[in-house]
Amino acid sequence: MKQLRNNVIRAGLGALYFSGAHHLLRPLLSGVGAIFMLHHVRPAREATFQPNRHLEVTPDFLRATLSHLRSRDIDIVSMDDLHERLVQGRFTRRFAAFTLDDGYRDNLDYALPVLREFDAPLAVYVASDFAEGTGRLWWTALEAVIARAEQIEVQIGNSALRFDATTPAAKQAAFDRLHDWLRALPGEHDLAREIAALCARHGVDMEALCHTLCLSWDGVKQLAADPLVTIGAHSISHCNLARQSEEIAAQEMAVSRTRIERVLERPVLHFAYPYGDREAAGMREFALAASAGFKTAVTTRPGMLFAENAGHMTALPRISLNGNYQDTRILPVLTSGAATAMWNGFRRIAAA
């Protein structure tokens, strides 16, 4: 099902490109700017089974994106500058911001050098447990479990299920089913229990994964030392905030901010919601982010920025640079706003 969805999206992007419709729609739909969302930036991996491929792009694709924006005379700005332009209504030039979620080592090793080539600011949103080395990158752990297994046995509800994992296609099917099951569990403790059991059964060390993939506090400080970099908060544990009590959700925001500020000895004024879709961030979370004092908070809801977004600073949409669609031909489609407008039913603001 997910592969079908990817194919439909790819076909839709291709249709917009080859029809030239994005050229006609650009003046109506491109808005005043955009926030680009990334996670990993690193060289392409050769493994056949890569279910989290959508979370990574190559340095070359990032470079192509930056070149495209420069060719259109679009300013690449920090989140502070973006906030200021929206508040002041300074829209004489279109602008774009680059944001990277979670706080991965490759943000320092691969993303920052490319952005330096273009003198382009970036914001990195750090989940404080990841920097501590105690975080659960459960989606990566699940990939590691299935990559090394030939079959997976789990108890889902009252049913004991066994998943074939002998071929890349079978592994992908098992990942899709188990990923959806884990995301749908009622609480973070349930998710932690189930992924820990899978990892223990198949010899995957989640703590080692976190240390290997994520920046330590020393790495965060090294990244923050670059004047192009803004460090933002991404909660303590990377939990689904909408499923937490209001008290816990507020704590996830405030404590993550306090931890980062203590390490960096500077204010942390920008936030990214973990997951960030409608099921993970809604009106309550937008209000909590504002109450916590964040100047901006970004979702994963797709969309361009319009003047009206100034009234919804803690519900900002982003454009995903998705690893499944690393085709330079789609870049003018993405910056035209045509793809996200169709996704949103041509609503300019989706902040409810």
mmCIF file of C-alpha atoms in Angstrom:
data_model
loop_
_atom_site.group_PDB
_atom_site.id
_atom_site.type_symbol
_atom_site.label_atom_id
_atom_site.label_comp_id
_atom_site.label_asym_id
_atom_site.label_seq_id
_atom_site.Cartn_x
_atom_site.Cartn_y
_atom_site.Cartn_z
ATOM 1 C CA MET A 1 0.000 0.000 0.000
ATOM 2 C CA LYS A 2 2.780 2.439 0.871
ATOM 3 C CA GLN A 3 4.614 1.584 -2.343
ATOM 4 C CA LEU A 4 1.407 2.280 -4.260
ATOM 5 C CA ARG A 5 1.065 5.610 -2.484
ATOM 6 C CA ASN A 6 4.669 6.495 -3.364
ATOM 7 C CA ASN A 7 4.046 5.580 -6.981
ATOM 8 C CA VAL A 8 0.918 7.749 -7.089
ATOM 9 C CA ILE A 9 2.786 10.715 -5.617
ATOM 10 C CA ARG A 10 5.669 10.215 -8.035
ATOM 11 C CA ALA A 11 3.241 10.047 -10.953
ATOM 12 C CA GLY A 12 1.465 13.201 -9.759
ATOM 13 C CA LEU A 13 4.728 15.130 -9.466
ATOM 14 C CA GLY A 14 5.731 13.917 -12.908
ATOM 15 C CA ALA A 15 2.396 14.947 -14.409
ATOM 16 C CA LEU A 16 2.739 18.464 -12.992
ATOM 17 C CA TYR A 17 6.256 18.692 -14.394
ATOM 18 C CA PHE A 18 5.646 17.309 -17.881
ATOM 19 C CA SER A 19 2.358 19.173 -18.342
ATOM 20 C CA GLY A 20 3.991 22.450 -17.414
ATOM 21 C CA ALA A 21 1.032 23.167 -15.114
ATOM 22 C CA HIS A 22 3.369 24.217 -12.314
ATOM 23 C CA HIS A 23 4.518 27.199 -14.385
ATOM 24 C CA LEU A 24 0.957 28.445 -14.734
ATOM 25 C CA LEU A 25 0.094 27.792 -11.083
ATOM 26 C CA ARG A 26 3.238 29.289 -9.552
ATOM 27 C CA PRO A 27 1.967 32.911 -9.347
ATOM 28 C CA LEU A 28 -1.171 31.733 -7.539
ATOM 29 C CA LEU A 29 0.186 29.018 -5.273
ATOM 30 C CA SER A 30 3.852 29.650 -4.451
ATOM 31 C CA GLY A 31 3.112 32.031 -1.575
ATOM 32 C CA VAL A 32 5.830 34.144 0.003
ATOM 33 C CA GLY A 33 8.204 31.327 0.884
ATOM 34 C CA ALA A 34 8.689 27.803 2.153
ATOM 35 C CA ILE A 35 10.312 25.803 4.926
ATOM 36 C CA PHE A 36 12.121 22.685 3.728
ATOM 37 C CA MET A 37 12.204 19.637 5.999
ATOM 38 C CA LEU A 38 15.005 17.083 6.067
ATOM 39 C CA HIS A 39 16.265 14.416 8.440
ATOM 40 C CA HIS A 40 19.381 12.558 7.253
ATOM 41 C CA VAL A 41 21.762 13.959 4.655
ATOM 42 C CA ARG A 42 24.318 11.319 3.701
ATOM 43 C CA PRO A 43 25.663 9.318 0.739
ATOM 44 C CA ALA A 44 23.269 6.794 -0.731
ATOM 45 C CA ARG A 45 23.327 3.379 0.903
ATOM 46 C CA GLU A 46 23.517 0.230 -1.211
ATOM 47 C CA ALA A 47 21.250 -2.017 0.878
ATOM 48 C CA THR A 48 18.212 -3.358 -0.974
ATOM 49 C CA PHE A 49 16.013 -3.102 2.114
ATOM 50 C CA GLN A 50 15.729 0.554 3.144
ATOM 51 C CA PRO A 51 12.249 1.192 4.544
ATOM 52 C CA ASN A 52 13.309 4.535 6.031
ATOM 53 C CA ARG A 53 14.725 5.756 2.730
ATOM 54 C CA HIS A 54 12.223 8.630 2.721
ATOM 55 C CA LEU A 55 14.065 10.155 5.694
ATOM 56 C CA GLU A 56 17.356 10.669 3.864
ATOM 57 C CA VAL A 57 18.641 12.585 0.873
ATOM 58 C CA THR A 58 22.104 12.680 -0.624
ATOM 59 C CA PRO A 59 24.406 15.682 -0.367
ATOM 60 C CA ASP A 60 24.123 16.041 -4.143
ATOM 61 C CA PHE A 61 20.333 16.343 -4.007
ATOM 62 C CA LEU A 62 20.581 18.931 -1.233
ATOM 63 C CA ARG A 63 23.117 20.803 -3.366
ATOM 64 C CA ALA A 64 20.770 20.655 -6.366
ATOM 65 C CA THR A 65 17.921 22.029 -4.244
ATOM 66 C CA LEU A 66 20.019 24.936 -3.056
ATOM 67 C CA SER A 67 21.194 25.645 -6.614
ATOM 68 C CA HIS A 68 17.596 25.645 -7.802
ATOM 69 C CA LEU A 69 16.570 28.171 -5.148
ATOM 70 C CA ARG A 70 19.512 30.427 -5.917
ATOM 71 C CA SER A 71 18.676 30.260 -9.631
ATOM 72 C CA ARG A 72 15.205 31.610 -8.833
ATOM 73 C CA ASP A 73 16.653 34.409 -6.705
ATOM 74 C CA ILE A 74 14.994 33.059 -3.544
ATOM 75 C CA ASP A 75 16.595 34.164 -0.274
ATOM 76 C CA ILE A 76 17.699 31.344 2.027
ATOM 77 C CA VAL A 77 17.114 32.557 5.556
ATOM 78 C CA SER A 78 17.335 31.517 9.199
ATOM 79 C CA MET A 79 14.217 30.744 11.213
ATOM 80 C CA ASP A 80 14.714 34.027 13.084
ATOM 81 C CA ASP A 81 14.726 35.923 9.795
ATOM 82 C CA LEU A 82 11.741 33.953 8.524
ATOM 83 C CA HIS A 83 9.812 34.840 11.684
ATOM 84 C CA GLU A 84 10.717 38.495 11.303
ATOM 85 C CA ARG A 85 9.669 38.628 7.644
ATOM 86 C CA LEU A 86 6.307 37.058 8.413
ATOM 87 C CA VAL A 87 5.669 39.373 11.376
ATOM 88 C CA GLN A 88 6.699 42.488 9.473
ATOM 89 C CA GLY A 89 5.070 41.478 6.198
ATOM 90 C CA ARG A 90 8.351 41.821 4.276
ATOM 91 C CA PHE A 91 7.538 39.902 1.133
ATOM 92 C CA THR A 92 9.335 41.830 -1.590
ATOM 93 C CA ARG A 93 11.570 38.782 -2.060
ATOM 94 C CA ARG A 94 10.559 35.157 -1.703
ATOM 95 C CA PHE A 95 12.445 33.174 0.919
ATOM 96 C CA ALA A 96 13.136 29.632 2.078
ATOM 97 C CA ALA A 97 14.435 28.078 5.281
ATOM 98 C CA PHE A 98 16.091 24.687 5.756
ATOM 99 C CA THR A 99 15.239 22.593 8.804
ATOM 100 C CA LEU A 100 16.603 19.205 9.889
ATOM 101 C CA ASP A 101 14.832 17.097 12.496
ATOM 102 C CA ASP A 102 16.174 14.860 15.289
ATOM 103 C CA GLY A 103 19.859 15.873 15.440
ATOM 104 C CA TYR A 104 21.787 13.292 13.405
ATOM 105 C CA ARG A 105 25.571 13.154 13.077
ATOM 106 C CA ASP A 106 25.311 13.425 9.316
ATOM 107 C CA ASN A 107 23.785 16.899 9.716
ATOM 108 C CA LEU A 108 27.256 17.993 10.862
ATOM 109 C CA ASP A 109 29.268 15.726 8.580
ATOM 110 C CA TYR A 110 27.359 16.150 5.302
ATOM 111 C CA ALA A 111 24.541 18.716 5.474
ATOM 112 C CA LEU A 112 26.468 21.613 6.984
ATOM 113 C CA PRO A 113 29.340 21.510 4.444
ATOM 114 C CA VAL A 114 26.855 21.680 1.547
ATOM 115 C CA LEU A 115 24.912 24.536 3.129
ATOM 116 C CA ARG A 116 28.189 26.374 3.759
ATOM 117 C CA GLU A 117 28.872 26.259 0.011
ATOM 118 C CA PHE A 118 25.790 28.439 -0.449
ATOM 119 C CA ASP A 119 26.161 30.480 2.731
ATOM 120 C CA ALA A 120 22.745 29.072 3.608
ATOM 121 C CA PRO A 121 21.427 29.052 7.210
ATOM 122 C CA LEU A 122 19.890 25.926 8.705
ATOM 123 C CA ALA A 123 17.938 24.976 11.813
ATOM 124 C CA VAL A 124 18.526 21.627 13.511
ATOM 125 C CA TYR A 125 15.845 20.461 15.956
ATOM 126 C CA VAL A 126 17.366 18.282 18.670
ATOM 127 C CA ALA A 127 15.485 15.680 20.694
ATOM 128 C CA SER A 128 17.321 15.929 23.994
ATOM 129 C CA ASP A 129 17.184 12.184 24.785
ATOM 130 C CA PHE A 130 18.934 11.533 21.456
ATOM 131 C CA ALA A 131 21.749 13.902 22.411
ATOM 132 C CA GLU A 132 21.938 12.190 25.814
ATOM 133 C CA GLY A 133 22.401 8.852 24.020
ATOM 134 C CA THR A 134 19.312 7.337 25.654
ATOM 135 C CA GLY A 135 16.741 7.978 22.916
ATOM 136 C CA ARG A 136 14.687 5.354 21.112
ATOM 137 C CA LEU A 137 14.955 5.617 17.336
ATOM 138 C CA TRP A 138 12.365 2.876 17.126
ATOM 139 C CA TRP A 139 11.789 3.197 13.367
ATOM 140 C CA THR A 140 15.506 2.641 12.767
ATOM 141 C CA ALA A 141 15.590 -0.181 15.301
ATOM 142 C CA LEU A 142 12.673 -1.852 13.525
ATOM 143 C CA GLU A 143 14.573 -1.616 10.233
ATOM 144 C CA ALA A 144 17.618 -3.217 11.880
ATOM 145 C CA VAL A 145 15.510 -6.028 13.368
ATOM 146 C CA ILE A 146 13.876 -6.926 10.076
ATOM 147 C CA ALA A 147 17.101 -6.555 8.081
ATOM 148 C CA ARG A 148 18.769 -9.333 10.073
ATOM 149 C CA ALA A 149 15.750 -11.640 10.520
ATOM 150 C CA GLU A 150 14.158 -14.245 8.265
ATOM 151 C CA GLN A 151 10.942 -14.238 10.234
ATOM 152 C CA ILE A 152 9.414 -12.031 12.904
ATOM 153 C CA GLU A 153 7.012 -13.233 15.577
ATOM 154 C CA VAL A 154 4.888 -10.758 17.526
ATOM 155 C CA GLN A 155 1.751 -10.767 19.633
ATOM 156 C CA ILE A 156 -0.715 -8.201 18.289
ATOM 157 C CA GLY A 157 -3.819 -8.079 20.426
ATOM 158 C CA ASN A 158 -4.971 -11.647 20.949
ATOM 159 C CA SER A 159 -3.183 -12.947 17.866
ATOM 160 C CA ALA A 160 0.296 -14.406 17.621
ATOM 161 C CA LEU A 161 1.522 -13.379 14.173
ATOM 162 C CA ARG A 162 4.516 -14.547 12.165
ATOM 163 C CA PHE A 163 5.918 -12.409 9.369
ATOM 164 C CA ASP A 164 8.094 -13.718 6.563
ATOM 165 C CA ALA A 165 11.286 -11.688 6.117
ATOM 166 C CA THR A 166 13.230 -13.824 3.658
ATOM 167 C CA THR A 167 13.104 -11.438 0.684
ATOM 168 C CA PRO A 168 13.332 -7.662 0.320
ATOM 169 C CA ALA A 169 9.652 -7.497 -0.635
ATOM 170 C CA ALA A 170 8.643 -9.597 2.376
ATOM 171 C CA LYS A 171 10.816 -7.479 4.652
ATOM 172 C CA GLN A 172 9.167 -4.307 3.360
ATOM 173 C CA ALA A 173 5.696 -5.766 3.911
ATOM 174 C CA ALA A 174 6.644 -6.806 7.458
ATOM 175 C CA PHE A 175 8.095 -3.374 8.176
ATOM 176 C CA ASP A 176 4.991 -1.573 6.914
ATOM 177 C CA ARG A 177 2.677 -3.705 9.053
ATOM 178 C CA LEU A 178 4.793 -3.502 12.202
ATOM 179 C CA HIS A 179 5.514 0.202 11.795
ATOM 180 C CA ASP A 180 1.800 0.971 11.557
ATOM 181 C CA TRP A 181 1.109 -1.234 14.585
ATOM 182 C CA LEU A 182 3.758 0.448 16.712
ATOM 183 C CA ARG A 183 2.631 3.968 15.709
ATOM 184 C CA ALA A 184 -0.945 3.064 16.655
ATOM 185 C CA LEU A 185 -0.174 1.720 20.145
ATOM 186 C CA PRO A 186 -2.055 3.694 22.792
ATOM 187 C CA GLY A 187 0.933 4.964 24.784
ATOM 188 C CA GLU A 188 4.673 5.579 24.600
ATOM 189 C CA HIS A 189 5.248 2.922 27.255
ATOM 190 C CA ASP A 190 3.498 0.379 25.019
ATOM 191 C CA LEU A 191 5.691 1.317 22.082
ATOM 192 C CA ALA A 192 8.838 1.191 24.233
ATOM 193 C CA ARG A 193 7.905 -2.251 25.595
ATOM 194 C CA GLU A 194 7.191 -3.781 22.194
ATOM 195 C CA ILE A 195 10.210 -2.393 20.335
ATOM 196 C CA ALA A 196 12.483 -3.340 23.251
ATOM 197 C CA ALA A 197 11.157 -6.915 23.092
ATOM 198 C CA LEU A 198 11.770 -7.097 19.342
ATOM 199 C CA CYS A 199 15.274 -5.717 19.722
ATOM 200 C CA ALA A 200 16.131 -8.112 22.550
ATOM 201 C CA ARG A 201 14.832 -11.068 20.534
ATOM 202 C CA HIS A 202 16.889 -10.167 17.467
ATOM 203 C CA GLY A 203 20.047 -8.766 19.031
ATOM 204 C CA VAL A 204 19.615 -5.088 18.163
ATOM 205 C CA ASP A 205 21.131 -2.581 20.604
ATOM 206 C CA MET A 206 18.946 0.534 20.531
ATOM 207 C CA GLU A 207 21.317 2.557 22.690
ATOM 208 C CA ALA A 208 24.205 1.781 20.335
ATOM 209 C CA LEU A 209 22.044 2.886 17.397
ATOM 210 C CA CYS A 210 21.368 6.185 19.112
ATOM 211 C CA HIS A 211 25.062 6.769 19.850
ATOM 212 C CA THR A 212 26.017 5.871 16.288
ATOM 213 C CA LEU A 213 23.432 7.973 14.469
ATOM 214 C CA CYS A 214 22.793 10.989 16.708
ATOM 215 C CA LEU A 215 24.925 13.927 17.723
ATOM 216 C CA SER A 216 26.113 13.852 21.320
ATOM 217 C CA TRP A 217 25.966 17.079 23.291
ATOM 218 C CA ASP A 218 29.551 17.746 22.217
ATOM 219 C CA GLY A 219 28.457 17.309 18.608
ATOM 220 C CA VAL A 220 25.483 19.610 19.128
ATOM 221 C CA LYS A 221 27.854 22.249 20.553
ATOM 222 C CA GLN A 222 30.178 21.843 17.575
ATOM 223 C CA LEU A 223 27.267 22.274 15.172
ATOM 224 C CA ALA A 224 25.890 25.254 17.103
ATOM 225 C CA ALA A 225 29.265 26.994 16.924
ATOM 226 C CA ASP A 226 28.745 27.637 13.215
ATOM 227 C CA PRO A 227 27.064 31.035 12.666
ATOM 228 C CA LEU A 228 24.816 29.523 10.001
ATOM 229 C CA VAL A 229 23.228 27.126 12.505
ATOM 230 C CA THR A 230 20.208 27.595 14.744
ATOM 231 C CA ILE A 231 19.507 24.828 17.258
ATOM 232 C CA GLY A 232 15.848 24.245 18.040
ATOM 233 C CA ALA A 233 14.008 21.831 20.335
ATOM 234 C CA HIS A 234 12.287 18.615 19.248
ATOM 235 C CA SER A 235 10.901 17.379 22.604
ATOM 236 C CA ILE A 236 12.651 15.178 25.142
ATOM 237 C CA SER A 237 11.804 11.723 23.853
ATOM 238 C CA HIS A 238 10.397 12.259 20.339
ATOM 239 C CA CYS A 239 6.959 11.115 21.474
ATOM 240 C CA ASN A 240 3.581 11.720 19.880
ATOM 241 C CA LEU A 241 2.628 14.832 21.844
ATOM 242 C CA ALA A 242 -1.073 14.626 21.025
ATOM 243 C CA ARG A 243 -1.264 11.307 22.887
ATOM 244 C CA GLN A 244 0.234 12.719 26.058
ATOM 245 C CA SER A 245 -1.611 14.493 28.838
ATOM 246 C CA GLU A 246 -1.408 18.256 28.606
ATOM 247 C CA GLU A 247 1.027 18.281 31.524
ATOM 248 C CA ILE A 248 3.375 15.747 29.921
ATOM 249 C CA ALA A 249 3.191 17.392 26.481
ATOM 250 C CA ALA A 250 4.060 20.759 28.008
ATOM 251 C CA GLN A 251 6.921 19.159 29.924
ATOM 252 C CA GLU A 252 8.276 17.504 26.754
ATOM 253 C CA MET A 253 8.489 20.949 25.160
ATOM 254 C CA ALA A 254 9.773 22.957 28.124
ATOM 255 C CA VAL A 255 12.315 20.481 29.492
ATOM 256 C CA SER A 256 13.833 19.756 26.080
ATOM 257 C CA ARG A 257 14.298 23.496 25.637
ATOM 258 C CA THR A 258 15.833 23.894 29.105
ATOM 259 C CA ARG A 259 18.283 21.034 28.546
ATOM 260 C CA ILE A 260 19.503 22.473 25.244
ATOM 261 C CA GLU A 261 19.772 25.996 26.657
ATOM 262 C CA ARG A 262 21.805 24.694 29.585
ATOM 263 C CA VAL A 263 24.282 23.004 27.234
ATOM 264 C CA LEU A 264 24.544 25.807 24.663
ATOM 265 C CA GLU A 265 24.119 28.748 27.054
ATOM 266 C CA ARG A 266 21.864 30.539 24.590
ATOM 267 C CA PRO A 267 18.089 30.856 24.083
ATOM 268 C CA VAL A 268 16.229 28.161 22.150
ATOM 269 C CA LEU A 269 13.304 29.827 20.406
ATOM 270 C CA HIS A 270 12.155 27.382 17.733
ATOM 271 C CA PHE A 271 10.424 24.005 17.999
ATOM 272 C CA ALA A 272 9.538 21.077 15.726
ATOM 273 C CA TYR A 273 6.754 18.666 16.665
ATOM 274 C CA PRO A 274 7.790 14.989 16.623
ATOM 275 C CA TYR A 275 5.950 13.299 13.733
ATOM 276 C CA GLY A 276 4.180 16.622 13.235
ATOM 277 C CA ASP A 277 1.140 15.387 11.301
ATOM 278 C CA ARG A 278 -2.499 15.987 12.218
ATOM 279 C CA GLU A 279 -2.511 12.979 14.551
ATOM 280 C CA ALA A 280 0.537 14.220 16.468
ATOM 281 C CA ALA A 281 0.138 18.016 16.537
ATOM 282 C CA GLY A 282 -3.103 19.975 16.671
ATOM 283 C CA MET A 283 -4.634 23.029 18.252
ATOM 284 C CA ARG A 284 -3.686 22.027 21.816
ATOM 285 C CA GLU A 285 -0.039 21.478 20.874
ATOM 286 C CA PHE A 286 0.087 24.729 18.901
ATOM 287 C CA ALA A 287 -1.166 26.594 21.991
ATOM 288 C CA LEU A 288 1.313 24.793 24.263
ATOM 289 C CA ALA A 289 4.230 25.755 22.006
ATOM 290 C CA ALA A 290 3.132 29.391 22.102
ATOM 291 C CA SER A 291 2.743 29.264 25.896
ATOM 292 C CA ALA A 292 6.234 27.790 26.175
ATOM 293 C CA GLY A 293 7.583 30.918 24.493
ATOM 294 C CA PHE A 294 8.674 29.483 21.162
ATOM 295 C CA LYS A 295 8.738 32.063 18.353
ATOM 296 C CA THR A 296 7.949 29.389 15.767
ATOM 297 C CA ALA A 297 6.980 25.734 15.720
ATOM 298 C CA VAL A 298 6.967 23.618 12.581
ATOM 299 C CA THR A 299 4.759 20.704 11.635
ATOM 300 C CA THR A 300 5.122 18.067 8.935
ATOM 301 C CA ARG A 301 1.904 19.238 7.285
ATOM 302 C CA PRO A 302 2.781 20.039 3.663
ATOM 303 C CA GLY A 303 2.341 23.588 2.470
ATOM 304 C CA MET A 304 3.867 26.842 1.293
ATOM 305 C CA LEU A 305 4.004 29.955 3.459
ATOM 306 C CA PHE A 306 1.515 32.768 2.905
ATOM 307 C CA ALA A 307 1.087 36.115 4.619
ATOM 308 C CA GLU A 308 -1.691 34.566 6.719
ATOM 309 C CA ASN A 309 0.810 32.201 8.375
ATOM 310 C CA ALA A 310 1.913 35.166 10.483
ATOM 311 C CA GLY A 311 -1.164 34.477 12.592
ATOM 312 C CA HIS A 312 -0.198 30.814 13.104
ATOM 313 C CA MET A 313 3.484 30.905 14.025
ATOM 314 C CA THR A 314 3.346 27.648 15.999
ATOM 315 C CA ALA A 315 1.613 25.742 13.194
ATOM 316 C CA LEU A 316 3.938 26.334 10.261
ATOM 317 C CA PRO A 317 3.853 23.893 7.315
ATOM 318 C CA ARG A 318 6.912 22.491 5.575
ATOM 319 C CA ILE A 319 7.976 20.974 2.256
ATOM 320 C CA SER A 320 9.535 17.537 2.695
ATOM 321 C CA LEU A 321 12.683 16.776 0.740
ATOM 322 C CA ASN A 322 11.793 13.113 0.546
ATOM 323 C CA GLY A 323 14.382 10.478 -0.227
ATOM 324 C CA ASN A 324 11.911 8.570 -2.370
ATOM 325 C CA TYR A 325 11.723 11.437 -4.864
ATOM 326 C CA GLN A 326 15.298 12.611 -5.441
ATOM 327 C CA ASP A 327 14.701 13.847 -8.964
ATOM 328 C CA THR A 328 15.851 17.367 -9.782
ATOM 329 C CA ARG A 329 12.923 17.743 -12.191
ATOM 330 C CA ILE A 330 10.491 17.900 -9.280
ATOM 331 C CA LEU A 331 12.216 20.884 -7.662
ATOM 332 C CA PRO A 332 10.373 23.523 -9.742
ATOM 333 C CA VAL A 333 7.140 21.635 -8.987
ATOM 334 C CA LEU A 334 7.820 21.769 -5.241
ATOM 335 C CA THR A 335 8.676 25.465 -5.250
ATOM 336 C CA SER A 336 5.634 26.303 -7.383
ATOM 337 C CA GLY A 337 3.277 25.261 -4.567
ATOM 338 C CA ALA A 338 1.180 23.229 -6.999
ATOM 339 C CA ALA A 339 1.800 19.846 -5.358
ATOM 340 C CA THR A 340 1.050 20.977 -1.797
ATOM 341 C CA ALA A 341 -1.981 22.997 -2.914
ATOM 342 C CA MET A 342 -3.515 19.887 -4.420
ATOM 343 C CA TRP A 343 -2.672 17.888 -1.296
ATOM 344 C CA ASN A 344 -4.408 20.532 0.848
ATOM 345 C CA GLY A 345 -7.453 20.911 -1.348
ATOM 346 C CA PHE A 346 -6.191 24.392 -2.324
ATOM 347 C CA ARG A 347 -6.487 25.712 1.243
ATOM 348 C CA ARG A 348 -3.759 28.243 1.928
ATOM 349 C CA ILE A 349 -3.664 27.626 5.694
ATOM 350 C CA ALA A 350 -4.125 24.274 7.462
ATOM 351 C CA ALA A 351 -3.581 25.149 11.121
ATOM 352 C CA ALA A 352 -6.565 23.503 12.804
#
